[in-house]
Coordinates of N, CA and C in Angstrom, one line a residue:
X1 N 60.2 -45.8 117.9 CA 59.0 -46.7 117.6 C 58.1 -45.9 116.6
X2 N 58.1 -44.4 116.5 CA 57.2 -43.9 115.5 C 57.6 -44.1 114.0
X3 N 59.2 -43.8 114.4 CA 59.7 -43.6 113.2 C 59.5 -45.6 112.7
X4 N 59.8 -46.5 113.4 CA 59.1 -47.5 113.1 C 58.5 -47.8 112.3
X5 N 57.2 -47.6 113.3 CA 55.6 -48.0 112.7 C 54.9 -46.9 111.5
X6 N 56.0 -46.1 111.4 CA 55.2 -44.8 109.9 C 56.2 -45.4 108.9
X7 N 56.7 -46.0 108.9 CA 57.9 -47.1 107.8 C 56.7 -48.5 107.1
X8 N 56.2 -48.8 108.3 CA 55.5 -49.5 108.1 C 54.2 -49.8 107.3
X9 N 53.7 -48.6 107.6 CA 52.2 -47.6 107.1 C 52.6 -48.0 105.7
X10 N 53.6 -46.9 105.6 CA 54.1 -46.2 104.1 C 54.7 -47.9 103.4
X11 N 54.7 -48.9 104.0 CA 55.2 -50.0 103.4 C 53.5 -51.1 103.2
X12 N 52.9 -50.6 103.8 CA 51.7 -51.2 103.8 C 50.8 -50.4 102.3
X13 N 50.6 -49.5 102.4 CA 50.3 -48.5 101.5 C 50.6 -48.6 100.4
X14 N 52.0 -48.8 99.8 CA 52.3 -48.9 98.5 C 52.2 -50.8 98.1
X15 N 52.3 -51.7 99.0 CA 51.7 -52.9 98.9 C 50.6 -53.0 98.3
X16 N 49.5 -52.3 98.9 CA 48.3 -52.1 99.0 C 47.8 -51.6 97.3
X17 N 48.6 -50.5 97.1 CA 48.6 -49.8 96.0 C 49.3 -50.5 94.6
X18 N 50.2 -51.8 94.9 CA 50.9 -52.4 93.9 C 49.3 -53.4 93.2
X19 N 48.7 -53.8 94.3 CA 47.7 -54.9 94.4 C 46.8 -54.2 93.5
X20 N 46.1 -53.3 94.0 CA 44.6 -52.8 93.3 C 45.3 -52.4 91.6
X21 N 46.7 -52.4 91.7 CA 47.1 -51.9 90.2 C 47.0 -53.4 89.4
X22 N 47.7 -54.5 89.8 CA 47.9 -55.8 89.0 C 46.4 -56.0 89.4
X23 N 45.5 -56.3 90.2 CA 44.3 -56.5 89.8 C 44.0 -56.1 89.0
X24 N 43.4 -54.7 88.6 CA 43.3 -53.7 87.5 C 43.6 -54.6 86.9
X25 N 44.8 -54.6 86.3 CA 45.6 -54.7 85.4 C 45.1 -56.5 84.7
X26 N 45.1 -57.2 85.4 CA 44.4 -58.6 85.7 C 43.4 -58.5 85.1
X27 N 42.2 -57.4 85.3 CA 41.3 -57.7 85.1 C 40.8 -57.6 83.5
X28 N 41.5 -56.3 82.9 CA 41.5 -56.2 82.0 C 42.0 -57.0 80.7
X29 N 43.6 -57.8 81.8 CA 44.3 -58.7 80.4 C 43.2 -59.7 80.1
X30 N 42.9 -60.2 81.3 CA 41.7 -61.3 80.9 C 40.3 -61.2 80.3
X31 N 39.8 -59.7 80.6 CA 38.8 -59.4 79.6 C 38.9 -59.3 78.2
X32 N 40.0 -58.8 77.5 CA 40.8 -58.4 76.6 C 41.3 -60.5 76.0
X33 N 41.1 -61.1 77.1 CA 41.5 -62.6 76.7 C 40.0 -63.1 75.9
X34 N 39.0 -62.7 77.0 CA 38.0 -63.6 76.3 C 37.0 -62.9 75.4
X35 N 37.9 -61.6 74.9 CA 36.8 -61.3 73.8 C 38.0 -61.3 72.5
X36 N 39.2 -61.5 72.4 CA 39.5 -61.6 71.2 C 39.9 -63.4 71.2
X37 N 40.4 -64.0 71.7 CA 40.7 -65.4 72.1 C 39.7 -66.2 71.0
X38 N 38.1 -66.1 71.5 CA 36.9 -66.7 71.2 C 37.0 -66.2 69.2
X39 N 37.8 -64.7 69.2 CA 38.0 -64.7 67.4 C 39.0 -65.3 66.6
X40 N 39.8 -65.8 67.9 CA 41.0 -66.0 66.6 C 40.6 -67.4 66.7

């Protein structure tokens, strides 16, 4: 059950860590959208 639930952690964790990257990542493409978009 340890070996389990620390599978889990470590599976929760890099989820976790995929997220705050495509957000990032999100947030930027769409900033990057509305400041050249509005020149072309």
């Amino acid at each position: 059950m340890l070996i389990n639930s620390h599978v889990d952690l470590l599976g929760l964790d890099s989820l976790l860590a995929i997220r705050n990257i495509l957000s990032e990542y999100f947030c930027v493409y769409f900033k990057i959208n509305r400041e050249i978009l509005p020149i072309l």
